[in-house]
Short mmCIF file of C-alpha atoms and ligand atoms in Angstrom, two decimals:
data_model
loop_
_atom_site.label_atom_id
_atom_site.label_comp_id
_atom_site.label_asym_id
_atom_site.label_seq_id
_atom_site.Cartn_x
_atom_site.Cartn_y
_atom_site.Cartn_z
CA MET A 1348 -58.59 -52.37 -60.72
CA SER A 1349 -55.84 -50.08 -59.45
CA GLN A 1350 -52.53 -51.75 -58.71
CA ASN A 1351 -49.42 -50.85 -56.80
CA ALA A 1352 -45.79 -51.53 -57.58
CA VAL A 1353 -43.62 -52.59 -54.66
CA LEU A 1354 -40.12 -51.18 -54.37
CA HIS A 1355 -37.58 -52.78 -52.05
CA LEU A 1356 -34.84 -50.36 -51.06
CA PRO A 1357 -31.61 -50.97 -49.14
CA GLY A 1358 -32.13 -51.17 -45.38
CA ASP A 1359 -35.29 -53.23 -45.74
CA GLN A 1360 -37.34 -50.22 -46.75
CA ILE A 1361 -40.39 -51.24 -48.76
CA ILE A 1362 -42.70 -48.80 -50.45
CA GLU A 1363 -45.82 -49.32 -52.49
CA LEU A 1364 -46.11 -47.01 -55.45
CA PRO A 1365 -49.31 -46.48 -57.45
CA VAL A 1366 -49.37 -47.71 -61.06
CA LEU A 1367 -51.02 -45.50 -63.66
CA SER A 1368 -52.49 -46.78 -66.88
CA GLY A 1369 -53.06 -44.71 -70.01
CA SER A 1370 -55.96 -45.03 -72.46
CA GLU A 1371 -53.66 -47.02 -74.77
CA ASN A 1372 -52.57 -49.20 -71.85
CA GLU A 1373 -49.19 -47.54 -71.31
CA LYS A 1374 -48.07 -48.10 -67.74
CA ALA A 1375 -46.25 -45.84 -65.31
CA VAL A 1376 -45.13 -46.13 -61.72
CA ASP A 1377 -46.08 -42.94 -59.89
CA ILE A 1378 -43.00 -41.96 -57.88
CA SER A 1379 -44.21 -38.50 -56.87
CA LYS A 1380 -44.18 -39.44 -53.17
CA LEU A 1381 -40.95 -41.47 -53.32
CA ARG A 1382 -38.60 -38.84 -51.94
CA SER A 1383 -40.87 -37.57 -49.21
CA LYS A 1384 -41.48 -41.14 -48.00
CA THR A 1385 -38.01 -42.68 -48.47
CA GLY A 1386 -35.42 -39.98 -49.18
CA TYR A 1387 -34.66 -41.58 -52.55
CA ILE A 1388 -35.02 -39.96 -55.94
CA THR A 1389 -34.90 -41.70 -59.33
CA MET A 1390 -32.12 -41.15 -61.89
CA ASP A 1391 -33.03 -40.97 -65.56
CA PRO A 1392 -30.69 -38.68 -67.52
CA GLY A 1393 -32.31 -37.71 -70.80
CA TYR A 1394 -35.70 -38.75 -69.29
CA GLY A 1395 -35.99 -41.85 -71.49
CA ASN A 1396 -38.12 -43.53 -68.81
CA THR A 1397 -39.76 -40.55 -67.20
CA GLY A 1398 -43.31 -39.40 -67.80
CA SER A 1399 -43.55 -35.69 -67.07
CA CYS A 1400 -47.29 -35.31 -67.55
CA GLU A 1401 -50.52 -36.99 -68.56
CA SER A 1402 -51.65 -35.71 -71.94
CA SER A 1403 -54.53 -36.34 -74.30
CA ILE A 1404 -53.06 -34.66 -77.38
CA THR A 1405 -50.77 -37.13 -79.14
CA PHE A 1406 -50.30 -40.87 -78.90
CA LEU A 1407 -47.29 -42.60 -80.33
CA ASP A 1408 -46.14 -46.17 -80.18
CA GLY A 1409 -42.51 -46.37 -81.17
CA GLU A 1410 -42.48 -50.16 -81.48
CA LYS A 1411 -45.47 -50.28 -83.84
CA GLY A 1412 -44.75 -47.01 -85.66
CA ILE A 1413 -48.08 -45.43 -84.66
CA LEU A 1414 -48.66 -41.67 -84.42
CA ARG A 1415 -52.08 -40.13 -83.78
CA TYR A 1416 -53.24 -36.62 -82.99
CA ARG A 1417 -56.29 -36.69 -80.70
CA GLY A 1418 -56.78 -40.32 -81.75
CA ILE A 1419 -56.69 -39.72 -85.52
CA PRO A 1420 -53.91 -41.58 -87.39
CA ILE A 1421 -51.31 -39.30 -88.92
CA GLU A 1422 -51.73 -41.02 -92.30
CA GLN A 1423 -55.41 -39.96 -92.47
CA LEU A 1424 -54.64 -36.39 -91.49
CA ALA A 1425 -51.75 -36.21 -93.95
CA SER A 1426 -53.91 -37.34 -96.85
CA GLN A 1427 -57.15 -35.52 -96.03
CA ALA A 1428 -56.76 -32.54 -93.72
CA SER A 1429 -55.50 -29.00 -93.98
CA PHE A 1430 -52.79 -27.74 -91.63
CA VAL A 1431 -55.20 -25.18 -90.16
CA GLU A 1432 -57.73 -27.92 -89.33
CA VAL A 1433 -54.97 -29.97 -87.71
CA ALA A 1434 -53.81 -26.95 -85.70
CA TYR A 1435 -57.38 -26.51 -84.42
CA LEU A 1436 -57.63 -30.23 -83.65
CA ILE A 1437 -54.43 -30.23 -81.63
CA ILE A 1438 -55.16 -27.03 -79.74
CA TYR A 1439 -58.88 -27.42 -79.10
CA GLY A 1440 -59.18 -31.22 -78.97
CA LYS A 1441 -61.62 -31.81 -81.83
CA LEU A 1442 -61.85 -31.35 -85.58
CA PRO A 1443 -63.55 -28.01 -86.28
CA ASN A 1444 -66.95 -27.94 -88.00
CA GLN A 1445 -67.28 -25.50 -90.91
CA THR A 1446 -68.39 -22.60 -88.70
CA GLU A 1447 -65.53 -23.17 -86.26
CA LEU A 1448 -63.02 -23.50 -89.07
CA ASP A 1449 -64.24 -20.29 -90.72
CA ALA A 1450 -64.00 -18.44 -87.41
CA PHE A 1451 -60.50 -19.80 -86.75
CA THR A 1452 -59.35 -18.94 -90.28
CA GLY A 1453 -60.84 -15.46 -89.85
CA LYS A 1454 -58.80 -15.00 -86.67
CA LEU A 1455 -55.62 -16.12 -88.44
CA ASN A 1456 -56.25 -13.63 -91.23
CA HIS A 1457 -57.05 -10.88 -88.75
CA HIS A 1458 -53.72 -11.41 -86.97
CA ALA A 1459 -51.47 -12.04 -89.97
CA LEU A 1460 -49.85 -8.61 -90.11
CA LEU A 1461 -46.92 -7.65 -87.94
CA HIS A 1462 -46.90 -4.41 -85.99
CA GLU A 1463 -45.11 -2.08 -88.42
CA ASP A 1464 -42.48 -1.28 -85.76
CA MET A 1465 -41.42 -4.92 -85.75
CA LYS A 1466 -40.21 -4.62 -89.33
CA HIS A 1467 -37.33 -2.47 -88.09
CA PHE A 1468 -36.00 -5.39 -86.04
CA PHE A 1469 -35.09 -7.26 -89.19
CA SER A 1470 -32.59 -4.62 -90.29
CA SER A 1471 -30.76 -4.88 -86.95
CA PHE A 1472 -29.74 -8.51 -87.47
CA SER A 1473 -26.46 -9.28 -89.14
CA GLY A 1474 -26.73 -10.56 -92.70
CA GLN A 1475 -25.20 -13.82 -91.44
CA ALA A 1476 -27.85 -14.36 -88.75
CA HIS A 1477 -29.39 -17.80 -88.86
CA PRO A 1478 -33.16 -17.55 -89.48
CA MET A 1479 -33.76 -19.56 -86.27
CA ALA A 1480 -31.95 -16.86 -84.28
CA ILE A 1481 -34.18 -14.24 -85.88
CA LEU A 1482 -37.37 -16.27 -85.45
CA SER A 1483 -36.83 -17.02 -81.76
CA ALA A 1484 -35.97 -13.40 -80.99
CA MET A 1485 -38.98 -12.12 -82.92
CA VAL A 1486 -41.38 -14.55 -81.23
CA ALA A 1487 -40.04 -13.54 -77.81
CA SER A 1488 -40.50 -9.91 -78.89
CA LEU A 1489 -44.19 -10.50 -79.53
CA SER A 1490 -44.58 -10.47 -75.71
CA GLY A 1491 -43.64 -6.79 -75.87
CA TYR A 1492 -46.43 -6.05 -78.32
CA TYR A 1493 -49.08 -8.27 -76.76
CA PRO A 1494 -48.25 -8.21 -73.04
CA GLU A 1495 -51.71 -9.34 -71.93
CA GLU A 1496 -51.90 -12.79 -70.40
CA SER A 1497 -53.08 -15.75 -72.45
CA ALA A 1498 -55.60 -16.90 -69.83
CA THR A 1499 -57.34 -20.10 -70.91
CA ASP A 1500 -60.48 -19.21 -68.94
CA GLY A 1501 -62.79 -18.74 -71.92
CA THR A 1502 -62.33 -14.96 -72.09
CA GLY A 1503 -60.72 -15.26 -75.52
CA ALA A 1504 -57.28 -14.09 -74.37
CA PHE A 1505 -55.67 -17.43 -75.15
CA ASP A 1506 -57.52 -17.76 -78.47
CA ALA A 1507 -56.28 -14.36 -79.61
CA ASN A 1508 -52.65 -15.02 -78.66
CA ALA A 1509 -52.71 -18.54 -80.13
CA ALA A 1510 -54.05 -17.15 -83.42
CA ARG A 1511 -51.50 -14.35 -83.34
CA LEU A 1512 -48.68 -16.81 -82.96
CA ILE A 1513 -49.82 -19.23 -85.66
CA SER A 1514 -50.43 -16.45 -88.12
CA LYS A 1515 -47.54 -14.12 -87.34
CA ILE A 1516 -44.89 -16.83 -87.19
CA ARG A 1517 -45.52 -17.40 -90.89
CA THR A 1518 -45.14 -13.69 -91.62
CA LEU A 1519 -42.00 -13.50 -89.46
CA ALA A 1520 -40.46 -16.49 -91.21
CA ALA A 1521 -41.15 -15.10 -94.68
CA PHE A 1522 -39.93 -11.61 -93.76
CA SER A 1523 -36.68 -12.99 -92.36
CA TYR A 1524 -36.09 -14.74 -95.68
CA LYS A 1525 -36.92 -11.60 -97.65
CA LYS A 1526 -34.48 -9.65 -95.53
CA SER A 1527 -31.75 -12.24 -96.15
CA VAL A 1528 -32.14 -11.97 -99.94
CA GLY A 1529 -32.59 -8.20 -99.94
CA GLN A 1530 -36.10 -8.21 -101.35
CA PRO A 1531 -39.08 -6.12 -100.20
CA PHE A 1532 -41.46 -7.69 -97.69
CA ILE A 1533 -44.63 -9.11 -99.18
CA TYR A 1534 -47.68 -8.69 -96.97
CA PRO A 1535 -50.14 -11.51 -96.28
CA LYS A 1536 -53.30 -11.85 -98.35
CA ASP A 1537 -56.56 -13.02 -96.75
CA ASP A 1538 -57.98 -14.95 -99.70
CA LEU A 1539 -55.11 -17.47 -99.75
CA SER A 1540 -54.81 -20.63 -97.71
CA TYR A 1541 -52.28 -20.72 -94.87
CA CYS A 1542 -49.65 -22.47 -96.97
CA ALA A 1543 -50.31 -20.57 -100.21
CA ASN A 1544 -50.08 -17.31 -98.26
CA PHE A 1545 -46.70 -18.35 -96.86
CA MET A 1546 -45.31 -19.31 -100.27
CA ARG A 1547 -46.47 -15.99 -101.70
CA MET A 1548 -44.85 -14.02 -98.87
CA MET A 1549 -41.65 -15.98 -99.48
CA PHE A 1550 -41.40 -15.87 -103.23
CA ALA A 1551 -43.55 -13.09 -104.70
CA VAL A 1552 -41.90 -9.87 -105.79
CA PRO A 1553 -43.81 -6.63 -106.46
CA ALA A 1554 -42.79 -6.54 -110.14
CA THR A 1555 -44.64 -9.71 -111.18
CA ASP A 1556 -47.76 -11.70 -110.33
CA TYR A 1557 -47.24 -14.79 -108.22
CA GLU A 1558 -49.52 -17.81 -108.34
CA PRO A 1559 -48.66 -20.42 -105.71
CA ASP A 1560 -48.28 -23.82 -107.40
CA PRO A 1561 -50.90 -26.22 -105.93
CA VAL A 1562 -48.33 -29.05 -105.90
CA VAL A 1563 -46.03 -26.93 -103.77
CA VAL A 1564 -48.87 -25.79 -101.51
CA ASP A 1565 -50.03 -29.39 -100.95
CA ALA A 1566 -46.49 -30.53 -100.22
CA LEU A 1567 -46.05 -27.81 -97.63
CA ASN A 1568 -49.43 -28.61 -96.09
CA LEU A 1569 -48.38 -32.25 -95.76
CA LEU A 1570 -45.04 -31.46 -94.15
CA LEU A 1571 -46.53 -29.03 -91.64
CA ILE A 1572 -49.18 -31.59 -90.62
CA LEU A 1573 -46.58 -34.30 -90.11
CA HIS A 1574 -44.61 -32.02 -87.80
CA ALA A 1575 -47.57 -30.60 -85.87
CA ASP A 1576 -47.04 -32.44 -82.59
CA HIS A 1577 -44.91 -35.25 -81.21
CA GLU A 1578 -45.77 -35.48 -77.53
CA GLN A 1579 -42.96 -34.80 -75.04
CA ASN A 1580 -40.01 -34.23 -77.41
CA CYS A 1581 -37.18 -31.88 -76.46
CA SER A 1582 -38.74 -28.62 -77.65
CA THR A 1583 -42.23 -29.44 -76.36
CA ALA A 1584 -40.82 -30.47 -73.00
CA THR A 1585 -38.99 -27.12 -73.03
CA VAL A 1586 -42.21 -25.23 -73.75
CA ARG A 1587 -43.90 -27.05 -70.86
CA THR A 1588 -40.95 -26.44 -68.55
CA VAL A 1589 -40.90 -22.71 -69.28
CA ALA A 1590 -44.70 -22.52 -69.08
CA SER A 1591 -44.63 -24.26 -65.69
CA SER A 1592 -43.08 -21.10 -64.23
CA HIS A 1593 -46.12 -19.28 -65.66
CA ALA A 1594 -44.09 -17.60 -68.39
CA SER A 1595 -46.18 -16.22 -71.25
CA LEU A 1596 -47.22 -18.23 -74.30
CA PHE A 1597 -44.81 -16.20 -76.45
CA ALA A 1598 -41.87 -16.68 -74.06
CA SER A 1599 -42.55 -20.41 -73.75
CA VAL A 1600 -42.76 -20.90 -77.50
CA ALA A 1601 -39.62 -18.81 -78.11
CA ALA A 1602 -37.78 -21.20 -75.76
CA GLY A 1603 -39.22 -24.15 -77.68
CA ILE A 1604 -37.93 -22.70 -80.95
CA LEU A 1605 -34.43 -22.50 -79.49
CA ALA A 1606 -34.58 -26.09 -78.24
CA LEU A 1607 -35.74 -27.20 -81.68
CA TRP A 1608 -32.74 -25.56 -83.34
CA GLY A 1609 -30.24 -28.16 -82.08
CA PRO A 1610 -28.95 -30.65 -84.67
CA LEU A 1611 -30.10 -33.65 -82.63
CA HIS A 1612 -33.66 -32.30 -82.81
CA GLY A 1613 -35.24 -30.11 -85.53
CA GLY A 1614 -31.88 -28.79 -86.72
CA ALA A 1615 -31.26 -32.26 -88.14
CA ASN A 1616 -33.26 -31.44 -91.29
CA GLN A 1617 -30.67 -28.85 -92.33
CA LYS A 1618 -27.81 -31.16 -91.34
CA VAL A 1619 -29.20 -34.04 -93.44
CA ILE A 1620 -28.94 -32.06 -96.66
CA GLU A 1621 -25.52 -30.73 -95.71
CA MET A 1622 -24.40 -34.31 -94.99
CA LEU A 1623 -25.79 -35.65 -98.29
CA GLU A 1624 -24.10 -32.80 -100.16
CA MET A 1625 -20.86 -33.61 -98.37
CA ILE A 1626 -21.11 -37.30 -99.33
CA ARG A 1627 -21.82 -36.32 -102.93
CA ALA A 1628 -18.95 -33.84 -103.07
CA ASP A 1629 -16.71 -36.56 -101.66
CA GLY A 1630 -17.52 -38.84 -104.62
CA GLY A 1631 -20.58 -40.61 -103.18
CA ASN A 1632 -18.69 -43.22 -101.18
CA ILE A 1633 -21.53 -44.06 -98.80
CA GLY A 1634 -19.65 -46.94 -97.15
CA LYS A 1635 -17.00 -44.53 -95.94
CA PHE A 1636 -19.59 -42.42 -94.13
CA ILE A 1637 -21.37 -45.46 -92.70
CA ASP A 1638 -18.02 -46.57 -91.26
CA MET A 1639 -17.47 -43.11 -89.85
CA ALA A 1640 -20.89 -43.17 -88.17
CA LYS A 1641 -20.01 -46.52 -86.56
CA ASP A 1642 -16.73 -45.18 -85.24
CA LYS A 1643 -17.52 -43.45 -81.94
CA ASP A 1644 -14.29 -41.47 -82.09
CA SER A 1645 -15.27 -39.79 -85.34
CA GLY A 1646 -18.05 -37.74 -83.72
CA PHE A 1647 -20.02 -38.28 -86.94
CA ARG A 1648 -23.61 -39.54 -87.01
CA ILE A 1649 -25.90 -40.24 -89.91
CA MET A 1650 -28.18 -37.24 -89.58
CA GLY A 1651 -31.87 -38.01 -89.99
CA PHE A 1652 -31.32 -41.49 -88.55
CA GLY A 1653 -32.36 -42.82 -85.17
CA HIS A 1654 -35.02 -41.77 -82.74
CA ARG A 1655 -35.51 -41.92 -78.99
CA VAL A 1656 -38.98 -43.41 -79.35
CA TYR A 1657 -39.30 -45.04 -82.79
CA LYS A 1658 -37.60 -48.43 -82.76
CA ASN A 1659 -39.18 -49.90 -85.87
CA PHE A 1660 -39.99 -47.11 -88.30
CA ASP A 1661 -41.01 -43.47 -88.07
CA PRO A 1662 -44.46 -43.26 -89.70
CA ARG A 1663 -43.79 -39.65 -90.68
CA ALA A 1664 -40.68 -40.68 -92.59
CA THR A 1665 -42.70 -43.33 -94.46
CA VAL A 1666 -45.24 -40.74 -95.61
CA ILE A 1667 -42.56 -38.20 -96.51
CA LYS A 1668 -40.46 -40.68 -98.48
CA LYS A 1669 -43.47 -41.53 -100.64
CA ALA A 1670 -44.35 -37.84 -101.01
CA CYS A 1671 -40.79 -37.08 -102.09
CA ASP A 1672 -41.14 -39.18 -105.24
CA ASN A 1673 -44.59 -37.72 -106.02
CA VAL A 1674 -43.65 -34.09 -105.45
CA LEU A 1675 -40.39 -34.23 -107.37
CA THR A 1676 -42.05 -36.03 -110.29
CA LYS A 1677 -44.93 -33.55 -110.41
CA LEU A 1678 -42.56 -30.59 -110.26
CA GLY A 1679 -40.24 -32.15 -112.82
CA VAL A 1680 -37.33 -31.86 -110.38
CA GLN A 1681 -34.50 -34.36 -110.47
CA ASP A 1682 -32.45 -34.25 -107.32
CA PRO A 1683 -29.44 -36.55 -107.17
CA ILE A 1684 -29.56 -36.15 -103.40
CA LEU A 1685 -32.80 -38.18 -103.31
CA ASP A 1686 -31.11 -41.18 -104.94
CA LEU A 1687 -28.18 -40.81 -102.58
CA ALA A 1688 -30.53 -40.68 -99.58
CA LYS A 1689 -32.29 -43.85 -100.72
CA GLN A 1690 -28.99 -45.68 -101.20
CA LEU A 1691 -27.77 -44.52 -97.81
CA GLU A 1692 -30.99 -45.76 -96.20
CA GLU A 1693 -30.72 -49.14 -97.92
CA ILE A 1694 -27.10 -49.65 -96.92
CA ALA A 1695 -27.67 -48.54 -93.32
CA LEU A 1696 -30.76 -50.71 -92.90
CA SER A 1697 -28.81 -53.82 -93.88
CA ASP A 1698 -25.87 -53.01 -91.61
CA ASP A 1699 -25.71 -54.81 -88.25
CA TYR A 1700 -24.72 -51.62 -86.40
CA PHE A 1701 -27.96 -49.88 -87.42
CA VAL A 1702 -30.10 -53.02 -87.18
CA GLU A 1703 -28.95 -53.86 -83.64
CA ARG A 1704 -29.55 -50.32 -82.44
CA LYS A 1705 -32.88 -50.07 -84.27
CA LEU A 1706 -31.84 -46.94 -86.13
CA TYR A 1707 -34.21 -45.98 -88.95
CA PRO A 1708 -34.73 -42.83 -91.01
CA ASN A 1709 -36.66 -40.27 -89.00
CA VAL A 1710 -38.92 -37.39 -90.05
CA ASP A 1711 -35.91 -35.24 -90.95
CA PHE A 1712 -34.27 -37.67 -93.36
CA TYR A 1713 -36.42 -36.96 -96.43
CA SER A 1714 -38.21 -33.72 -95.49
CA GLY A 1715 -35.35 -31.50 -96.65
CA ILE A 1716 -35.48 -33.00 -100.13
CA ILE A 1717 -39.08 -31.80 -100.49
CA TYR A 1718 -38.29 -28.41 -98.97
CA ARG A 1719 -35.44 -28.03 -101.43
CA ALA A 1720 -37.65 -29.01 -104.36
CA ILE A 1721 -40.23 -26.37 -103.44
CA GLY A 1722 -37.57 -23.66 -103.20
CA ILE A 1723 -37.04 -23.34 -99.45
CA PRO A 1724 -33.39 -22.48 -98.71
CA VAL A 1725 -31.53 -25.01 -96.58
CA ASN A 1726 -30.99 -22.62 -93.66
CA MET A 1727 -34.78 -22.14 -93.45
CA PHE A 1728 -35.56 -25.85 -93.00
CA THR A 1729 -35.66 -25.74 -89.22
CA VAL A 1730 -37.83 -22.64 -89.39
CA MET A 1731 -40.27 -24.74 -91.43
CA PHE A 1732 -40.19 -27.37 -88.69
CA ALA A 1733 -41.02 -24.65 -86.16
CA LEU A 1734 -44.00 -23.49 -88.25
CA GLY A 1735 -45.27 -27.06 -88.29
CA ARG A 1736 -44.63 -27.78 -84.59
CA LEU A 1737 -46.27 -24.57 -83.37
CA PRO A 1738 -49.81 -26.00 -82.88
CA GLY A 1739 -48.27 -28.74 -80.74
CA TRP A 1740 -46.41 -26.25 -78.55
CA ILE A 1741 -49.55 -24.14 -78.17
CA GLY A 1742 -51.78 -27.14 -77.45
CA GLN A 1743 -49.35 -28.47 -74.86
CA TRP A 1744 -48.98 -25.04 -73.27
CA LYS A 1745 -52.78 -24.86 -72.96
CA GLU A 1746 -53.05 -28.39 -71.60
CA LEU A 1747 -50.52 -27.58 -68.89
CA MET A 1748 -52.23 -24.31 -67.98
CA ASP A 1749 -55.64 -26.02 -67.85
CA ASP A 1750 -54.32 -28.63 -65.42
CA PRO A 1751 -54.96 -27.32 -61.90
CA THR A 1752 -52.51 -29.89 -60.47
CA HIS A 1753 -49.49 -28.75 -62.51
CA ARG A 1754 -46.41 -27.72 -60.57
CA ILE A 1755 -43.29 -25.84 -61.58
CA THR A 1756 -40.81 -28.17 -63.31
CA ARG A 1757 -37.89 -28.67 -61.01
CA PRO A 1758 -35.90 -31.91 -61.34
CA ARG A 1759 -33.54 -33.08 -58.60
CA GLN A 1760 -29.94 -34.21 -58.94
CA ILE A 1761 -27.39 -36.43 -57.25
CA TYR A 1762 -24.57 -34.13 -56.19
CA GLN A 1763 -21.11 -35.57 -56.99
CA GLY A 1764 -18.97 -32.52 -56.21
CA GLN A 1765 -16.61 -31.47 -53.44
CA THR A 1766 -17.89 -31.99 -49.90
CA GLU A 1767 -17.65 -29.04 -47.51
CA VAL A 1768 -14.30 -27.18 -47.51
CA ASP A 1769 -13.26 -23.80 -46.13
CA TYR A 1770 -12.82 -20.64 -48.18
CA VAL A 1771 -9.10 -19.94 -48.83
CA PRO A 1772 -7.99 -16.27 -49.08
CA ILE A 1773 -6.30 -15.54 -52.43
CA ASP A 1774 -2.80 -15.04 -50.94
CA LYS A 1775 -2.99 -18.52 -49.38
CA ARG A 1776 -4.02 -20.39 -52.54
CA ALA A 1777 -1.65 -22.69 -54.41
N1 CMC B 1042 -25.80 -42.43 -86.45
C1 CMC B 1042 -24.97 -43.32 -85.86
N2 CMC B 1042 -25.19 -43.86 -84.64
C2 CMC B 1042 -26.28 -43.48 -83.99
C3 CMC B 1042 -27.19 -42.56 -84.53
C4 CMC B 1042 -26.92 -42.04 -85.81
N3 CMC B 1042 -27.75 -41.15 -86.38
N4 CMC B 1042 -28.20 -42.35 -83.65
C5 CMC B 1042 -27.93 -43.11 -82.58
N5 CMC B 1042 -26.78 -43.81 -82.78
C6 CMC B 1042 -26.18 -44.80 -81.88
C7 CMC B 1042 -25.54 -44.16 -80.67
O1 CMC B 1042 -24.17 -43.87 -80.91
C8 CMC B 1042 -25.75 -45.22 -79.61
O2 CMC B 1042 -24.80 -46.23 -79.85
P1 CMC B 1042 -24.20 -47.09 -78.60
O3 CMC B 1042 -25.39 -47.80 -78.00
O4 CMC B 1042 -23.21 -47.99 -79.21
O5 CMC B 1042 -23.59 -46.08 -77.66
C9 CMC B 1042 -27.12 -45.79 -79.95
O6 CMC B 1042 -27.27 -45.59 -81.36
C10 CMC B 1042 -28.27 -45.12 -79.20
O7 CMC B 1042 -28.17 -43.71 -79.46
P2 CMC B 1042 -28.52 -42.61 -78.39
O8 CMC B 1042 -27.80 -41.36 -78.76
O9 CMC B 1042 -28.33 -43.14 -77.01
O10 CMC B 1042 -30.08 -42.46 -78.64
P3 CMC B 1042 -30.99 -41.26 -78.18
O11 CMC B 1042 -32.35 -41.81 -78.05
O12 CMC B 1042 -30.41 -40.60 -76.98
O13 CMC B 1042 -30.88 -40.22 -79.37
C11 CMC B 1042 -31.22 -39.18 -81.48
C12 CMC B 1042 -31.81 -40.11 -80.40
C13 CMC B 1042 -32.34 -38.85 -82.45
C14 CMC B 1042 -30.77 -37.88 -80.82
C15 CMC B 1042 -30.07 -39.89 -82.18
O14 CMC B 1042 -30.53 -41.05 -82.83
C16 CMC B 1042 -29.34 -38.98 -83.17
O15 CMC B 1042 -28.41 -38.26 -82.78
N6 CMC B 1042 -29.76 -38.97 -84.49
C17 CMC B 1042 -29.18 -38.07 -85.45
C18 CMC B 1042 -29.82 -36.71 -85.33
C19 CMC B 1042 -31.25 -36.70 -85.85
O16 CMC B 1042 -31.55 -37.21 -86.90
N7 CMC B 1042 -32.16 -36.05 -85.09
C20 CMC B 1042 -33.56 -35.92 -85.46
C21 CMC B 1042 -34.45 -36.71 -84.56
S1 CMC B 1042 -36.13 -36.91 -85.18
C22 CMC B 1042 -36.82 -35.34 -85.26
C23 CMC B 1042 -36.75 -34.53 -84.03
O17 CMC B 1042 -36.85 -35.01 -82.91
O18 CMC B 1042 -36.57 -33.35 -84.19
#
């Protein structure tokens, strides 16, 4: 039975607003007619209470620590699926059968190479350029090479551009690393899995054979799956916002990459390791840093802690923490940072400040320890996040484009500035 919410406004205005219900019983008050009927808008800086769309891609329940892609729990996907299958699931709405998976993999292989001209771009970046700066610029540049629209009308245009992005982003990421260490680019190889191919492009050199270690490949597969989508987070909301102006898939995703880069979002994975290194270099006095995080004047936060939505635990962090122990043991790596991270978590979780604010380790807290163990340089961590999040951005871009009711994103504001004043000629100004 449909219900209405009743809003009483000053001046005895009363308006009934429709209530929407999601398939997991989430509730929303539809305020889309509020302004036209009453002159009021709603205020929600940071959009903590604002639904910007209806979506059938990802469900998460922050109180219960649930995350599902297309209904499938993240834990099942993490333990059983391949990243390519998950990408297909997120973008096309169902797990692929063998024929569909083979066709999708074939498309990824077909599009793995970069246009040879694009290689020249890498030499134009400064040696100090952050890989996220390079990646975002290169993804935006893809629009110049593939200017055709990504129409989702079944003509295959979207499928081709989606496959291009998923495949080429891996090549772009590996090439940017190769450039930074002054080694020759290693081209993709069709007979390798998505993750094995990436590791080979990163770490092979022409002088020797390179066999991707299955432990490393599995670890990467796991991390990419856990990052693949997270409903309306900052970068995904950015992709949707840019797409709502009918910008291209490449332009929208490039914007998403830049939003991800910030340290409060995907950039946190790099900052976590830098923070743990700093604590270690400082003698490992965790209490000192906990106190700093509690002091608002310090400007310091425990990176990898807290989440807008998860108020109990982040299920991705639970899986990654367990994987950390497994991967490091299997690789025979001992990382003192892992012990430090565990101690920091324990101390924070028993501290009233963190308990009261429901601050728990998030996906970024332990992921960097695995990336480090498998040889990924710290400044590439957020690039790895981007590789993982790409299917989500693409799936959300498609969902928006397929929705005939979507409108350009254009929030309102409450103006608090100067009321009307006259222009003062320069010789009359104080
Ligand atoms: N360390 C210390 N205090 C914190 C932290 C933290 N990491 N996170 C939040 N708080 C405090 C914050 O100061 C505020 O305190 P008070 O109520 O006294 O003013 C309270 O907790 C609520 O924080 P908020 O900033 O209003 O929460 P938010 O939902 O706007 O921000 C967040 C969420 C993830 C940006 C934030 O928790 C944070 O900055 N965490 C550190 C950065 C990080 O790990 N980011 C990765 C997020 S998960 C992956 C992703 O999205 O990419």
